[in-house]
Short mmCIF file of C-alpha atoms in Angstrom, two decimals:
data_model
loop_
_atom_site.label_atom_id
_atom_site.label_comp_id
_atom_site.label_asym_id
_atom_site.label_seq_id
_atom_site.Cartn_x
_atom_site.Cartn_y
_atom_site.Cartn_z
CA MET A 264 -2.92 7.22 23.12
CA THR A 265 0.04 9.55 23.89
CA ASP A 266 1.74 11.80 21.35
CA PHE A 267 5.34 12.99 21.52
CA ILE A 268 7.97 14.35 19.14
CA HIS A 269 10.88 12.16 18.08
CA THR A 270 13.82 13.84 16.32
CA LEU A 271 15.64 12.00 13.55
CA SER A 272 19.43 12.12 13.21
CA ASP A 273 19.17 14.88 10.59
CA GLY A 274 17.05 17.05 12.91
CA ARG A 275 13.72 16.21 11.24
CA PRO A 276 10.89 16.11 13.82
CA VAL A 277 8.42 13.25 13.66
CA ARG A 278 5.19 13.11 15.65
CA ILE A 279 4.75 9.72 17.29
CA ALA A 280 1.28 8.54 18.36
CA LEU A 281 2.03 5.95 21.04
CA LYS A 282 -0.50 3.18 21.61
CA TYR A 283 -0.25 0.32 24.10
CA SER A 284 -1.59 -3.11 23.21
CA ALA A 285 -1.54 -6.70 24.40
CA LYS A 286 0.58 -7.77 21.43
CA LYS A 287 4.23 -8.62 22.03
CA ASN A 288 5.64 -6.98 18.89
CA ILE A 289 6.08 -3.35 17.86
CA ILE A 290 3.92 -2.14 14.95
CA LEU A 291 4.65 1.02 12.96
CA ARG A 292 2.09 2.71 10.69
CA PRO A 293 2.37 6.00 8.78
CA LEU A 294 -0.08 8.77 9.71
CA ALA A 295 1.43 11.53 7.56
CA ALA A 296 4.73 12.42 5.92
CA ASP A 297 5.98 13.49 9.36
CA ALA A 298 3.93 11.34 11.73
CA ALA A 299 3.56 7.66 12.62
CA SER A 300 1.59 5.55 15.07
CA VAL A 301 3.47 2.96 17.10
CA ASN A 302 1.82 0.05 18.91
CA VAL A 303 3.98 -1.34 21.71
CA PRO A 304 3.46 -3.92 24.51
CA LYS A 305 2.05 -2.46 27.72
CA TRP A 306 5.31 -3.04 29.59
CA PHE A 307 7.54 -1.35 26.99
CA GLY A 308 7.37 2.28 28.10
CA ARG A 309 8.01 5.55 26.32
CA ARG A 310 11.73 5.73 27.20
CA ASN A 311 12.34 2.26 25.76
CA LEU A 312 10.44 3.29 22.63
CA GLN A 313 12.60 6.40 22.16
CA ILE A 314 15.71 4.22 22.32
CA TRP A 315 14.15 1.69 19.93
CA LEU A 316 13.21 4.42 17.42
CA ALA A 317 16.76 5.76 17.45
CA GLU A 318 18.18 2.28 16.86
CA HIS A 319 15.66 1.57 14.07
CA GLU A 320 15.68 4.95 12.32
CA ASN A 321 15.87 3.38 8.85
CA LEU A 322 12.67 1.43 9.55
CA LEU A 323 10.93 4.59 10.77
CA ARG A 324 12.01 6.47 7.62
CA GLN A 325 10.76 3.62 5.41
CA THR A 326 7.43 3.71 7.26
CA LEU A 327 7.05 7.46 6.69
CA ASP A 328 7.92 7.00 3.01
CA ARG A 329 4.89 4.71 2.64
CA TRP A 330 2.51 7.55 3.46
CA VAL A 331 0.16 8.42 0.63
CA GLN A 332 -1.17 11.95 0.91
CA ARG A 333 -4.97 12.06 0.92
CA PRO A 334 -6.50 14.28 -1.77
CA SER A 335 -7.51 17.77 -0.70
CA GLU A 336 -11.16 18.04 0.21
CA SER A 337 -11.48 20.97 -2.22
CA LEU A 338 -10.33 18.67 -5.04
CA ALA A 339 -12.51 15.74 -4.03
CA ASP A 340 -14.79 16.07 -7.07
CA SER A 341 -12.15 17.09 -9.62
CA LEU A 342 -11.12 14.73 -12.40
CA PRO A 343 -7.44 14.25 -13.29
CA GLN A 344 -6.31 14.57 -16.89
CA ALA A 345 -4.82 11.07 -16.86
CA VAL A 346 -4.71 8.01 -14.61
CA TRP A 347 -2.48 4.95 -14.37
CA PHE A 348 -3.78 1.69 -15.81
CA ARG A 349 -1.64 -1.47 -15.92
CA GLY A 350 1.56 0.55 -15.88
CA GLY A 351 0.57 3.18 -18.45
CA ARG A 352 -0.52 6.71 -17.67
CA LEU A 353 -3.53 7.05 -19.92
CA PRO A 354 -5.30 10.30 -20.85
CA LEU A 355 -9.01 10.65 -20.16
CA ALA A 356 -11.47 11.64 -22.89
CA THR A 357 -15.23 12.14 -22.90
CA ASP A 358 -17.22 10.25 -25.52
CA GLY A 359 -20.82 11.39 -25.86
CA SER A 360 -21.78 8.07 -27.47
CA ALA A 361 -20.33 5.92 -24.66
CA ASP A 362 -22.68 4.59 -21.98
CA ALA A 363 -19.88 3.10 -19.84
CA VAL A 364 -16.19 3.59 -19.11
CA VAL A 365 -13.94 2.07 -21.78
CA LEU A 366 -10.43 0.98 -20.72
CA ASP A 367 -7.96 0.31 -23.51
CA GLY A 368 -4.22 0.50 -24.05
CA SER A 369 -4.00 4.10 -25.25
CA ARG A 370 -6.72 6.12 -23.48
CA ILE A 371 -9.78 5.88 -21.23
CA LEU A 372 -13.16 6.93 -22.58
CA LEU A 373 -15.77 8.31 -20.18
CA PRO A 374 -19.52 8.82 -20.69
CA GLU A 375 -20.64 12.43 -20.85
CA ALA A 376 -21.47 13.54 -17.29
CA ALA A 377 -20.43 15.97 -14.57
CA PRO A 378 -16.79 15.55 -13.47
CA ALA A 379 -17.80 14.12 -10.08
CA GLU A 380 -19.95 11.47 -11.76
CA GLN A 381 -17.24 10.66 -14.30
CA LYS A 382 -14.81 10.24 -11.44
CA ARG A 383 -17.20 7.89 -9.63
CA LEU A 384 -17.75 5.80 -12.77
CA LEU A 385 -14.01 5.61 -13.52
CA LYS A 386 -13.17 4.56 -9.97
CA ALA A 387 -15.86 1.86 -10.10
CA ALA A 388 -14.53 0.58 -13.45
CA LEU A 389 -10.97 0.35 -12.14
CA ARG A 390 -12.18 -1.46 -9.02
CA ARG A 391 -14.04 -3.97 -11.19
CA HIS A 392 -10.91 -4.53 -13.23
CA ALA A 393 -8.93 -5.05 -10.01
CA ALA A 394 -11.50 -7.57 -8.77
CA GLN A 395 -11.22 -9.49 -12.04
CA THR A 396 -7.42 -9.53 -12.19
CA LEU A 397 -5.72 -9.17 -8.81
CA PRO A 398 -7.18 -12.14 -6.87
CA PRO A 399 -6.55 -14.56 -9.79
CA ARG A 400 -2.97 -13.25 -9.99
CA LEU A 401 -2.54 -13.88 -6.26
CA TRP A 402 -3.93 -17.42 -6.50
CA ALA A 403 -1.62 -18.18 -9.44
CA HIS A 404 1.39 -17.18 -7.36
CA ALA A 405 0.00 -19.11 -4.38
CA ARG A 406 -0.08 -22.29 -6.45
CA ARG A 407 3.44 -21.65 -7.75
CA LEU A 408 4.84 -21.08 -4.27
CA ASN A 409 2.65 -23.76 -2.65
CA LEU A 410 1.41 -21.22 -0.13
CA ARG A 411 -2.31 -21.10 0.61
CA PRO A 412 -3.90 -17.97 2.09
CA ALA A 413 -7.24 -18.34 3.83
CA ALA A 414 -8.85 -16.00 1.28
CA ALA A 415 -8.09 -13.29 -1.27
CA ALA A 416 -9.91 -9.95 -1.42
CA LEU A 417 -9.43 -6.26 -2.19
CA THR A 418 -8.97 -3.35 0.19
CA ASP A 419 -9.50 0.41 -0.05
CA ALA A 420 -6.60 1.11 2.32
CA LYS A 421 -4.79 4.43 2.10
CA THR A 422 -1.49 3.37 3.69
CA PHE A 423 -0.54 -0.07 2.36
CA TRP A 424 -0.57 -2.10 -0.86
CA GLY A 425 -1.39 -5.43 0.71
CA VAL A 426 -1.92 -7.12 4.04
CA CYS A 427 -1.69 -10.76 5.11
CA ARG A 428 -3.53 -12.29 8.05
CA ALA A 429 -3.38 -15.97 8.93
CA ARG A 430 -7.11 -16.22 9.67
CA THR A 431 -8.66 -13.79 7.18
CA GLY A 432 -6.24 -14.13 4.27
CA ILE A 433 -4.65 -11.58 1.97
CA ARG A 434 -6.16 -8.27 0.85
CA LEU A 435 -4.70 -6.31 -2.07
CA ASN A 436 -5.19 -2.60 -2.66
CA TRP A 437 -7.49 -2.22 -5.68
CA ARG A 438 -5.37 0.71 -6.91
CA LEU A 439 -2.73 -1.81 -8.00
CA ALA A 440 -4.88 -2.05 -11.14
CA GLY A 441 -2.91 1.02 -12.21
CA ALA A 442 0.52 -0.51 -11.62
CA PRO A 443 2.60 -2.57 -14.07
CA ASP A 444 2.15 -6.33 -13.89
CA PHE A 445 5.59 -6.86 -12.33
CA VAL A 446 4.64 -4.53 -9.47
CA ALA A 447 1.36 -6.40 -8.84
CA ASP A 448 3.37 -9.66 -8.95
CA TYR A 449 5.78 -8.32 -6.34
CA VAL A 450 2.99 -7.27 -3.96
CA CYS A 451 1.29 -10.66 -4.33
CA VAL A 452 4.48 -12.58 -3.60
CA HIS A 453 5.39 -10.20 -0.76
CA GLU A 454 2.10 -10.88 1.02
CA LEU A 455 2.24 -14.63 0.35
CA CYS A 456 5.70 -14.79 1.90
CA HIS A 457 4.20 -13.39 5.11
CA LEU A 458 2.39 -16.71 5.59
CA PRO A 459 5.57 -18.57 6.66
CA HIS A 460 7.26 -15.36 7.86
CA PRO A 461 4.83 -12.90 9.57
CA ASN A 462 7.58 -10.26 9.84
CA HIS A 463 10.23 -8.56 7.70
CA SER A 464 13.14 -10.73 8.78
CA ALA A 465 16.12 -11.67 6.65
CA ALA A 466 14.45 -15.04 5.97
CA PHE A 467 11.33 -13.23 4.72
CA TRP A 468 13.26 -11.02 2.29
CA GLU A 469 15.31 -13.99 1.08
CA LEU A 470 12.09 -15.80 0.19
CA VAL A 471 10.64 -12.73 -1.53
CA GLY A 472 13.82 -12.18 -3.53
CA ARG A 473 13.97 -15.83 -4.55
CA HIS A 474 10.51 -15.65 -6.12
CA THR A 475 10.55 -12.06 -7.43
CA PRO A 476 13.84 -11.10 -9.10
CA HIS A 477 12.27 -7.70 -9.85
CA THR A 478 11.74 -6.80 -6.17
CA GLN A 479 13.93 -3.70 -6.22
CA ALA A 480 12.44 -2.44 -9.49
CA ALA A 481 8.91 -2.89 -8.12
CA LYS A 482 9.74 -1.07 -4.88
CA ALA A 483 11.34 1.75 -6.89
CA TRP A 484 8.25 2.05 -9.12
CA LEU A 485 5.92 2.27 -6.12
CA LYS A 486 8.14 4.87 -4.47
CA ALA A 487 8.17 6.96 -7.67
CA HIS A 488 4.51 6.58 -8.72
CA GLY A 489 2.60 5.11 -5.78
CA ARG A 490 0.97 8.37 -4.76
CA GLU A 491 -0.26 8.91 -8.32
CA LEU A 492 -2.35 5.72 -8.05
CA PHE A 493 -4.52 7.60 -5.51
CA ALA A 494 -5.56 10.29 -8.01
CA LEU A 495 -9.20 9.15 -7.72
CA GLY A 496 -9.12 8.99 -3.93
#
């Protein structure tokens, strides 16, 4: 892997981690707010990549915008005052009589315990909720669109909301349990549309837009609040 600095048109420097692979396409992934990894074919070369990055600056900026900052190690055991749940930012409260996390529409009740343990229990409860709701939501959209992924599962990824693979199926980020339903719907449809279109071509976006009229609103919500869904790590 080779690193170099690419300068955007506004003078902003971006660290590029260049990786060569046997694949024929170029793959961008965010590494930080000012860094990205780029997988290119072995024959492509660094000079060609620099030209490609300049011609596709909007795509590079969009990739950097997807970065979700990891929590500080010093805050790893701290508990936030509120977390997102199904589109609402709910306050946390400790209930000495509770023996499990209680999720409702106005607040989240936690058993009495040390903050690190409360955080662990809350994260586990949200993951269970995601497991109960996100795959069924995906399968419902799959039936509606007549698109059949190989499988549906959750992921703990830090840099994407969903991923689609022809052989292994679709994985959805469990943190979408915190997002509004229309955002979860958008991510499900987005990944399903990668089955006939494994790219972000005009045909892909046309198909997404046809089945999710709220695409722009969902993307705007994730841009505004996406990082907050990682409050528990």
